[in-house]
PDB file of C-alpha atoms in Angstrom:
ATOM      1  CA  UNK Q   1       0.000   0.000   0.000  1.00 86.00           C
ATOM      2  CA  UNK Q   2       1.003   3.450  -0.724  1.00 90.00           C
ATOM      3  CA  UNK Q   3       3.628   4.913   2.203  1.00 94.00           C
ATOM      4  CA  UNK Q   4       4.711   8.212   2.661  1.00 96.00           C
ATOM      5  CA  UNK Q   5       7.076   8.386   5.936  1.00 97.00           C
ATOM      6  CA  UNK Q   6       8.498  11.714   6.702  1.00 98.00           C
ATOM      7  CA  UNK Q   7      12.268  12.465   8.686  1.00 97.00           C
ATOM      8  CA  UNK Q   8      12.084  13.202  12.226  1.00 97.00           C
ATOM      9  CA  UNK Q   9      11.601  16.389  14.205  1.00 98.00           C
ATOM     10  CA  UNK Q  10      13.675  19.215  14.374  1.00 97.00           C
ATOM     11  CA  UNK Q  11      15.155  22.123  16.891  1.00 98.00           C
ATOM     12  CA  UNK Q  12      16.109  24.694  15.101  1.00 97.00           C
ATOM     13  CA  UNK Q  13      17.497  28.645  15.578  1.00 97.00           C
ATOM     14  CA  UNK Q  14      16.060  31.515  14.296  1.00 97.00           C
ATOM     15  CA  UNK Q  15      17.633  32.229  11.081  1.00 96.00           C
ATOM     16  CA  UNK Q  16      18.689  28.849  10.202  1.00 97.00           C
ATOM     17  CA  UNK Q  17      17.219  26.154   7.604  1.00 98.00           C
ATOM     18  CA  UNK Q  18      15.473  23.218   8.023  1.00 98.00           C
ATOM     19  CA  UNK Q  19      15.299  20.032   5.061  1.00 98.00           C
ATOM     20  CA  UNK Q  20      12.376  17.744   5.867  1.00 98.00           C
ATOM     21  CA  UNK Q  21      12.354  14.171   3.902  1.00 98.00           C
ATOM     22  CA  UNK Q  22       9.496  12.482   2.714  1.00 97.00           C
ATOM     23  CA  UNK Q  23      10.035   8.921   0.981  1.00 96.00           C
ATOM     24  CA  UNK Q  24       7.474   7.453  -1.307  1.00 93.00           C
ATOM     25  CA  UNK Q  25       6.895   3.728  -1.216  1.00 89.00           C
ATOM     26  CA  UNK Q  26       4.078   1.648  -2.478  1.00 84.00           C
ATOM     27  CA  UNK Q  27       3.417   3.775  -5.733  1.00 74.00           C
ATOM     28  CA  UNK Q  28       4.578   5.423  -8.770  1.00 74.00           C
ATOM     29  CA  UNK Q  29       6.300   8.183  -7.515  1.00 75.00           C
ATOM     30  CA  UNK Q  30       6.096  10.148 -11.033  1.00 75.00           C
ATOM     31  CA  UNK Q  31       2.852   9.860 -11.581  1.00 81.00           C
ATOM     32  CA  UNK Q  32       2.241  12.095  -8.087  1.00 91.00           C
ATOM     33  CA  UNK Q  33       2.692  15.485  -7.088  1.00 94.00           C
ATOM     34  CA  UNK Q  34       4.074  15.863  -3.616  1.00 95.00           C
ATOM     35  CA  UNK Q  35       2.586  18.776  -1.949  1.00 97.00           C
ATOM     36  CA  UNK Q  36       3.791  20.123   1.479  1.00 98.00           C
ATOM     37  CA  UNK Q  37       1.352  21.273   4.218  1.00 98.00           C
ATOM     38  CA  UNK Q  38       1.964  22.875   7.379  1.00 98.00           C
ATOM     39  CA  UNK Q  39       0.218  23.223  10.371  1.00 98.00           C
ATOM     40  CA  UNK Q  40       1.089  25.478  13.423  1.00 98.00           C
ATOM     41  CA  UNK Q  41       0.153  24.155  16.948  1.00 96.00           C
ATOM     42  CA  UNK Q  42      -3.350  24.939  17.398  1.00 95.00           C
ATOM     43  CA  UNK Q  43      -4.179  26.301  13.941  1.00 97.00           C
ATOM     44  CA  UNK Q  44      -5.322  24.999  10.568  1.00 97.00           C
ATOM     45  CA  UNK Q  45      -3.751  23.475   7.407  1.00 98.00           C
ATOM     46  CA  UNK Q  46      -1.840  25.738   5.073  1.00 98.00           C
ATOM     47  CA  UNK Q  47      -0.623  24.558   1.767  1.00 97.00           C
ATOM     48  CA  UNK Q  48       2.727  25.735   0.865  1.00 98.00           C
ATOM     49  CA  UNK Q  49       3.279  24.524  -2.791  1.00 96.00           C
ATOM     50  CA  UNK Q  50       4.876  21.076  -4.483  1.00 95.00           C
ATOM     51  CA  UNK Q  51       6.345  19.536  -7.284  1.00 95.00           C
ATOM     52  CA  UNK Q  52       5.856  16.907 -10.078  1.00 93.00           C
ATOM     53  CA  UNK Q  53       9.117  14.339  -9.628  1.00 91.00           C
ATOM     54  CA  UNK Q  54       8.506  13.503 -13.691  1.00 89.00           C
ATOM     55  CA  UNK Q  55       9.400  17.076 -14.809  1.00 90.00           C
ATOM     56  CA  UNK Q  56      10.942  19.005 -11.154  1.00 90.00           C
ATOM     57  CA  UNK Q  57       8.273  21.473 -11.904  1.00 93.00           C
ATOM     58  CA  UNK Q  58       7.714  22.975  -8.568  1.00 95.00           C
ATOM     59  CA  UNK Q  59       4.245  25.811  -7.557  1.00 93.00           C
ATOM     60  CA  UNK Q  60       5.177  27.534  -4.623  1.00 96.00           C
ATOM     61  CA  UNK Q  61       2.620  29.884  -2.291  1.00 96.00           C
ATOM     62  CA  UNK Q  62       2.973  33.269  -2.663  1.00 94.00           C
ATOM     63  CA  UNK Q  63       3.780  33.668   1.466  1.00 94.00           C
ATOM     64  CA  UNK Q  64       6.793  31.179   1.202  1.00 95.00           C
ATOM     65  CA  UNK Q  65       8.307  32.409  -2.488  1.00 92.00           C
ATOM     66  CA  UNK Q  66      11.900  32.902  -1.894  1.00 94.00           C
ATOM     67  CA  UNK Q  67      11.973  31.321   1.065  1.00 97.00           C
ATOM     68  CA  UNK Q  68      11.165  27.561   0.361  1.00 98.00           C
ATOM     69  CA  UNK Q  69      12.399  24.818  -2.311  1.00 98.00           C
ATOM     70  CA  UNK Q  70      10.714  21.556  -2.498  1.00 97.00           C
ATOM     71  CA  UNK Q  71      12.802  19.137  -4.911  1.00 97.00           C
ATOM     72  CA  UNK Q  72      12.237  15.236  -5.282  1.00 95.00           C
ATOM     73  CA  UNK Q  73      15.354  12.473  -6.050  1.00 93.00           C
ATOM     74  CA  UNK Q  74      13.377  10.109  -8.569  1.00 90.00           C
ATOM     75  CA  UNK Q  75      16.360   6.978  -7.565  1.00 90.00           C
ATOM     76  CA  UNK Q  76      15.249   7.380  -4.191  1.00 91.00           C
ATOM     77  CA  UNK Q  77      11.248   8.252  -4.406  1.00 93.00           C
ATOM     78  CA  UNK Q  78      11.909  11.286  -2.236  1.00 95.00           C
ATOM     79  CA  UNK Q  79      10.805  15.376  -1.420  1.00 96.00           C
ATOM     80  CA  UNK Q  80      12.346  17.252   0.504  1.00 98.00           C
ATOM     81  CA  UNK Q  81      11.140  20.737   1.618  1.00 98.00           C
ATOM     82  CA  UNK Q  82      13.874  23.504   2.680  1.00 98.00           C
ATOM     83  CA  UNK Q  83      12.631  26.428   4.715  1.00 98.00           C
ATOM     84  CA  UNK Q  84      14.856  28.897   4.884  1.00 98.00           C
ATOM     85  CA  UNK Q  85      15.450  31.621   6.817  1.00 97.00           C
ATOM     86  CA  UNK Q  86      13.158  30.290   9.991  1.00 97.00           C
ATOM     87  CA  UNK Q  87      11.545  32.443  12.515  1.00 97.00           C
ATOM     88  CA  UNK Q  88       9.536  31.184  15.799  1.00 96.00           C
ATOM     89  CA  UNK Q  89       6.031  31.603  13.560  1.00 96.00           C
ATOM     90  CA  UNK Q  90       7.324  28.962  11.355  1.00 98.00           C
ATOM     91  CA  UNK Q  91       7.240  26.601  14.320  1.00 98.00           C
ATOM     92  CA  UNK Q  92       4.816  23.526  13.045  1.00 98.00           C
ATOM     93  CA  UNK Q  93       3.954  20.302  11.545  1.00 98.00           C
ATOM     94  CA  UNK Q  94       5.222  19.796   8.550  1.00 98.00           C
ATOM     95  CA  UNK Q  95       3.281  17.654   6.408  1.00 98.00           C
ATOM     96  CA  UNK Q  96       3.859  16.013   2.689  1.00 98.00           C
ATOM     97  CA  UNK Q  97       0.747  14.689   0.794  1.00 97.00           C
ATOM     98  CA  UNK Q  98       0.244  12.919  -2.869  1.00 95.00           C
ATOM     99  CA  UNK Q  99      -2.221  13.959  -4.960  1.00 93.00           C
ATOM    100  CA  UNK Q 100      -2.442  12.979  -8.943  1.00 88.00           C
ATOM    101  CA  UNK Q 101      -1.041  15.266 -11.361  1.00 86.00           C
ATOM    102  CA  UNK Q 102      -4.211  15.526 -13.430  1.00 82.00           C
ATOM    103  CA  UNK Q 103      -6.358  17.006 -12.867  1.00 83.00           C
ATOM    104  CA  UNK Q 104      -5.098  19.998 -10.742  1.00 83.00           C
ATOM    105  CA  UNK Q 105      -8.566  19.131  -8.673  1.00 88.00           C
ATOM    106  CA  UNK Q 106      -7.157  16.411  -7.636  1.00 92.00           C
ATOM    107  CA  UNK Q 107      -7.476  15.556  -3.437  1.00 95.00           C
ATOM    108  CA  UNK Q 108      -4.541  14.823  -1.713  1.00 96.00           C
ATOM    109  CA  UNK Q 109      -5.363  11.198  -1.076  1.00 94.00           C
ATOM    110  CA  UNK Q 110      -2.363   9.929   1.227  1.00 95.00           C
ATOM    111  CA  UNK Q 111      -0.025  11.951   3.938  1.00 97.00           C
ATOM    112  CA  UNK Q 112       2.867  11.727   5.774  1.00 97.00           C
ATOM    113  CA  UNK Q 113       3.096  11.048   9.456  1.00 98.00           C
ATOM    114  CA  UNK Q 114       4.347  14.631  10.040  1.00 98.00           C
ATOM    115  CA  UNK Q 115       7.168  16.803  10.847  1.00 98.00           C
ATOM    116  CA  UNK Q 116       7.238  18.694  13.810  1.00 98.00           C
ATOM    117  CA  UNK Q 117       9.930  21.151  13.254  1.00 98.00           C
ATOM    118  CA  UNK Q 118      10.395  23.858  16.185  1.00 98.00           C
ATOM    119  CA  UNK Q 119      12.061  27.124  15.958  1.00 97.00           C
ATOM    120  CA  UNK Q 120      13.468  29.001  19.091  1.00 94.00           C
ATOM    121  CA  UNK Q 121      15.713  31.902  19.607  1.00 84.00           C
TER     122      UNK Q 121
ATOM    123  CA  UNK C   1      -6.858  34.652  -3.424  1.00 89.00           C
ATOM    124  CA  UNK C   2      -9.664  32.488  -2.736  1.00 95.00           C
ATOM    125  CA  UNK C   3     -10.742  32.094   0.853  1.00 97.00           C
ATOM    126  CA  UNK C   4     -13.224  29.263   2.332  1.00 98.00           C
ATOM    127  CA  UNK C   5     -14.782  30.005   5.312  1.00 98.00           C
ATOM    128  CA  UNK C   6     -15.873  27.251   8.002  1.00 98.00           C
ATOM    129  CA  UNK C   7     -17.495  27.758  11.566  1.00 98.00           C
ATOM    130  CA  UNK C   8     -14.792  27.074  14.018  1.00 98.00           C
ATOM    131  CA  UNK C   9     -16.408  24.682  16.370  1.00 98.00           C
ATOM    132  CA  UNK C  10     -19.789  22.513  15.736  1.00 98.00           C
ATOM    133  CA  UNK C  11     -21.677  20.266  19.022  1.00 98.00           C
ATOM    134  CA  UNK C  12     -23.639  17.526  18.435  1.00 98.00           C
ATOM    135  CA  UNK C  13     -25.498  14.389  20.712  1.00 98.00           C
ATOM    136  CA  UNK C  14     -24.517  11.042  19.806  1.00 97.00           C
ATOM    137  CA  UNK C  15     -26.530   9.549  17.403  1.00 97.00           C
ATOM    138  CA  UNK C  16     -27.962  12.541  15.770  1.00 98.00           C
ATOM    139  CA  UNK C  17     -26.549  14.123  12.491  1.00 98.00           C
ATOM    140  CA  UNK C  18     -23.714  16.944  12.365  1.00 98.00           C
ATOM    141  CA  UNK C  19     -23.436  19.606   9.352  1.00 98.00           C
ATOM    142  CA  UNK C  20     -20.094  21.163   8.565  1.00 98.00           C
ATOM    143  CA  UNK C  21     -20.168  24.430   6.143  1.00 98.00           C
ATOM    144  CA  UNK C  22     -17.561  25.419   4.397  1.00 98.00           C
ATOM    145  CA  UNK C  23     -18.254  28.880   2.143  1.00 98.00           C
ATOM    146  CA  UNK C  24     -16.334  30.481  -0.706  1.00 97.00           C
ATOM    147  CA  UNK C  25     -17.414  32.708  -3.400  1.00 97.00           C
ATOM    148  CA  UNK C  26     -18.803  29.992  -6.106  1.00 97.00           C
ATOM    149  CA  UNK C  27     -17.676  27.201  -4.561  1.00 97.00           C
ATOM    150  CA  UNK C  28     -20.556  25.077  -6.162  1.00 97.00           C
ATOM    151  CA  UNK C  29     -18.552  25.418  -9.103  1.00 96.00           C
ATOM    152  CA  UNK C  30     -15.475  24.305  -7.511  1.00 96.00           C
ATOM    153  CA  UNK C  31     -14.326  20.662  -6.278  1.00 97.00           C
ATOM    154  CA  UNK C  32     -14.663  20.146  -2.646  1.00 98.00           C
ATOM    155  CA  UNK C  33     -12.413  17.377  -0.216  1.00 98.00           C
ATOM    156  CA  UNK C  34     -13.289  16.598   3.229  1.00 98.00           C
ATOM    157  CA  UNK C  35     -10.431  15.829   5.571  1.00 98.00           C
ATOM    158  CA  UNK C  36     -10.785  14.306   9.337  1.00 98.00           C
ATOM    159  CA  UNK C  37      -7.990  14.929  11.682  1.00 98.00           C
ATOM    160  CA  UNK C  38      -7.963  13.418  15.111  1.00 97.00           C
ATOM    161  CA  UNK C  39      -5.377  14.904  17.782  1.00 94.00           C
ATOM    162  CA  UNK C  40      -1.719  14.586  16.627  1.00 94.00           C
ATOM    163  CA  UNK C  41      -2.335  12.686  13.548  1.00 97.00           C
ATOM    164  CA  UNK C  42      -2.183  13.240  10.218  1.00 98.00           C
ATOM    165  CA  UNK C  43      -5.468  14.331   8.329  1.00 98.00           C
ATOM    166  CA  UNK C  44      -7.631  11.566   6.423  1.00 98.00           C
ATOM    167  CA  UNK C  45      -9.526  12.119   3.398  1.00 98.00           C
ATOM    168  CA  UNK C  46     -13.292  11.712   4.470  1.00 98.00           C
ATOM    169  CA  UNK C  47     -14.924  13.149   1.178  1.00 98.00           C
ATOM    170  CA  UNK C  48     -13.415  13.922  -2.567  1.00 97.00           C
ATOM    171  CA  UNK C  49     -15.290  15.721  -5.565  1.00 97.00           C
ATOM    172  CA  UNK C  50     -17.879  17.096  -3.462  1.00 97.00           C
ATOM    173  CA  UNK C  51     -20.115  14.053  -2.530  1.00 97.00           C
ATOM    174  CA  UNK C  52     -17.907  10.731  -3.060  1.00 97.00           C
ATOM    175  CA  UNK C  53     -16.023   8.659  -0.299  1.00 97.00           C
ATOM    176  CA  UNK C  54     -12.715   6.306  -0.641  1.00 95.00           C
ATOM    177  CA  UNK C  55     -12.767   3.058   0.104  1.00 95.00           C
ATOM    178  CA  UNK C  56     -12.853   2.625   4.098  1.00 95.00           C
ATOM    179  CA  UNK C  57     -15.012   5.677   4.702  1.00 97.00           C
ATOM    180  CA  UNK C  58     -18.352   4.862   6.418  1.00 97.00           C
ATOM    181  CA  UNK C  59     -21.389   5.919   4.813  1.00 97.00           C
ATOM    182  CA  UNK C  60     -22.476   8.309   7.528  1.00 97.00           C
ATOM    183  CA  UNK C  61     -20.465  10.520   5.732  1.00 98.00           C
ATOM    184  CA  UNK C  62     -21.565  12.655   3.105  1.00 98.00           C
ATOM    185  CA  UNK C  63     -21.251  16.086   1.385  1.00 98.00           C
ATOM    186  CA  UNK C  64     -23.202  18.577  -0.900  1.00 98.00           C
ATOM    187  CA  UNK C  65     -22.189  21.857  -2.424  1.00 98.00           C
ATOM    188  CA  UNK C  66     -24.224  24.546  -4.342  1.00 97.00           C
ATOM    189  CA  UNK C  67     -24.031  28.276  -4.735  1.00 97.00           C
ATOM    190  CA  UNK C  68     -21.501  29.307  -2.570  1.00 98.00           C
ATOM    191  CA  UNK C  69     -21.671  26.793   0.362  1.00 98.00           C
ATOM    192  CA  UNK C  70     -19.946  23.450   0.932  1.00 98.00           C
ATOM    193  CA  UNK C  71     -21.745  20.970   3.163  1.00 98.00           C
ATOM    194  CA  UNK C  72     -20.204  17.310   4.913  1.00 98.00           C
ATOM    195  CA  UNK C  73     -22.921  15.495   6.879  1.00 98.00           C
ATOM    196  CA  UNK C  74     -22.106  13.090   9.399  1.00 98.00           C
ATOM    197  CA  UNK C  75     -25.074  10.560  10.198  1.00 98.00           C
ATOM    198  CA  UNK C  76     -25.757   9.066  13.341  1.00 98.00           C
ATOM    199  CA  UNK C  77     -22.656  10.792  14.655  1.00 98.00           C
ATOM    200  CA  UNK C  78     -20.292   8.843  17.084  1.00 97.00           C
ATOM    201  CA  UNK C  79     -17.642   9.444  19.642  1.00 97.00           C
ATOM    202  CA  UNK C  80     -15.179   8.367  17.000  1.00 96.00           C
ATOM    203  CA  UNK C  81     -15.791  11.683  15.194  1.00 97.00           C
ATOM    204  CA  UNK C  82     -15.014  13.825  17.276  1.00 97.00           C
ATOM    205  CA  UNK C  83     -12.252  15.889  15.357  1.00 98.00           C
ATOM    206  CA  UNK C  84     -11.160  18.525  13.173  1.00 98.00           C
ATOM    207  CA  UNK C  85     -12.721  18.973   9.510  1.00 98.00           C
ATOM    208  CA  UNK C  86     -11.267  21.078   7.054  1.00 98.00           C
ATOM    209  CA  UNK C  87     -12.767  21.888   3.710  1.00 98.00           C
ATOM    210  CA  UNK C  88     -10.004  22.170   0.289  1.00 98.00           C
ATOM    211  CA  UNK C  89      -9.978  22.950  -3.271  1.00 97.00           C
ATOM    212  CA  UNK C  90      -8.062  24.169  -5.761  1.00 95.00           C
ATOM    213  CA  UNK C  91      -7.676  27.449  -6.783  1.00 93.00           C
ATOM    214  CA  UNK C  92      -7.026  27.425 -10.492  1.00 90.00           C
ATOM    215  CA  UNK C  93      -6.657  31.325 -10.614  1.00 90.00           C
ATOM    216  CA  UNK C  94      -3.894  31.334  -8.828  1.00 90.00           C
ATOM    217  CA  UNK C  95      -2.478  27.349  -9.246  1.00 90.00           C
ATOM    218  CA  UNK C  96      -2.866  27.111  -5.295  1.00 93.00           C
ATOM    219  CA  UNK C  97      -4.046  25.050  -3.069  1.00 95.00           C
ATOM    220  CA  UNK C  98      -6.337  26.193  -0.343  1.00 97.00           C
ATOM    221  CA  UNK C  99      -7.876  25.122   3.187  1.00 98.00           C
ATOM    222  CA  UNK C 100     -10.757  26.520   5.240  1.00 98.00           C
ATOM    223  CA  UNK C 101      -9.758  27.429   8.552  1.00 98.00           C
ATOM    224  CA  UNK C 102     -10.982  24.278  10.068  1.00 98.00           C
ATOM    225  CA  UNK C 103     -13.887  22.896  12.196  1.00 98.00           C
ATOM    226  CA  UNK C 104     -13.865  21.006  15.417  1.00 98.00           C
ATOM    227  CA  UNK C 105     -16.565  18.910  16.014  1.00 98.00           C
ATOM    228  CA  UNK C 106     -17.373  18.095  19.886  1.00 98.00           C
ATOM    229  CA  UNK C 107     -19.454  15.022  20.453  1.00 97.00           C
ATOM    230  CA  UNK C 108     -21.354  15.911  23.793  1.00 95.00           C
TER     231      UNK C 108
END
């Protein structure tokens, strides 16, 4: 069955970068676009862009452009997500989730376990 | 960009039948998901394409979505249910995904 399992959590300091890992198993990997999800403690979802493996085309939100890269090793069936530039707001869960390529309505039908990644000063 | 709209908390008895809006402007013409989330887990999808379920989903669960409101109906609600419900589509203006703010439902 399809498996996405995510790296472990994460302390990091303000101002720093994070790389969370999400491997693919069970699936065609190519066929999918990984998108990448966060959710701060207490607060809702918030999509923050993906990519299709096939082609490395990535769609980023507009609130993270410049400061995130998702990118996906096809040998390996894995995303990763880099945050850069991290601030104590950008302490969450960290989420990746598949959805098909086509169409873009797609639902993202499988998740990861989650990443909680925390930021302090 | 597109913004969906859900109540932030919804009570219900067991046994008796929750609703869960989600509004947006036109979202009847829009593709709706469903997702559960129950307390540090990762969210499940309860509801794709407005009104269908995957495999493993009970059929308490359903959805509707007209004009510019998104329903999911939960039947004969049970403690099990209890959790967060957020609403999703895609926003083909702007190529973006997008979430309602999320709804936690309280079995009493």
């Amino acid at each position: 069955q399809v498996q996405l399992v995510q790296s472990g959590a994460e302390v990091k300091k303000s101002g720093s970068s994070v790389k969370v890992a999400c491997k693919a198993s069970g699936g065609t990997f190519n066929s999918y676009v990984i998108s990448w999800v966060r959710q701060a403690p207490g607060q809702g979802l918030e999509w923050m862009g993906g990519i299709i493996p096939l082609f490395g085309t990535t769609n980023y939100a507009q609130k993270f452009q410049g400061r995130v890269t998702i990118t996906a090793d096809e040998s390996t069936f894995t995303s990763y997500m880099q945050l850069d530039s991290l601030r104590s707001e950008d302490t969450a869960v960290y989420y990746c989730a598949r959805r098909s390529v086509s169409p873009r309505t797609q639902p993202f039908d499988y998740w990861g376990q989650g990443t909680l990644v925390t930021v302090s000063s | 960009s597109y913004v969906l709209t859900q109540p932030p908390s919804v009570s219900v008895a067991p046994g008796k039948t929750a609703r869960i809006s989600c509004g947006g402007n036109n979202i009847g013409s829009k593709s709706v998901h469903w997702y559960q989330q129950r307390p540090g887990q990762a969210p499940v999808l309860v509801i794709s394409y407005d009104n269908d379920r995957p495999s493993g989903i009970p059929e308490r669960f359903s959805g509707s979505n007209s004009g510019n409101t998104a329903t999911l109906t939960i039947s004969r609600v049970e403690a099990e249910d209890e959790a967060g419900y957020y609403c999703q589509v895609w926003d083909s203006l702007s190529d973006h995904g997008v979430f309602g703010g999320g709804t936690k439902l309280t079995v009493l």
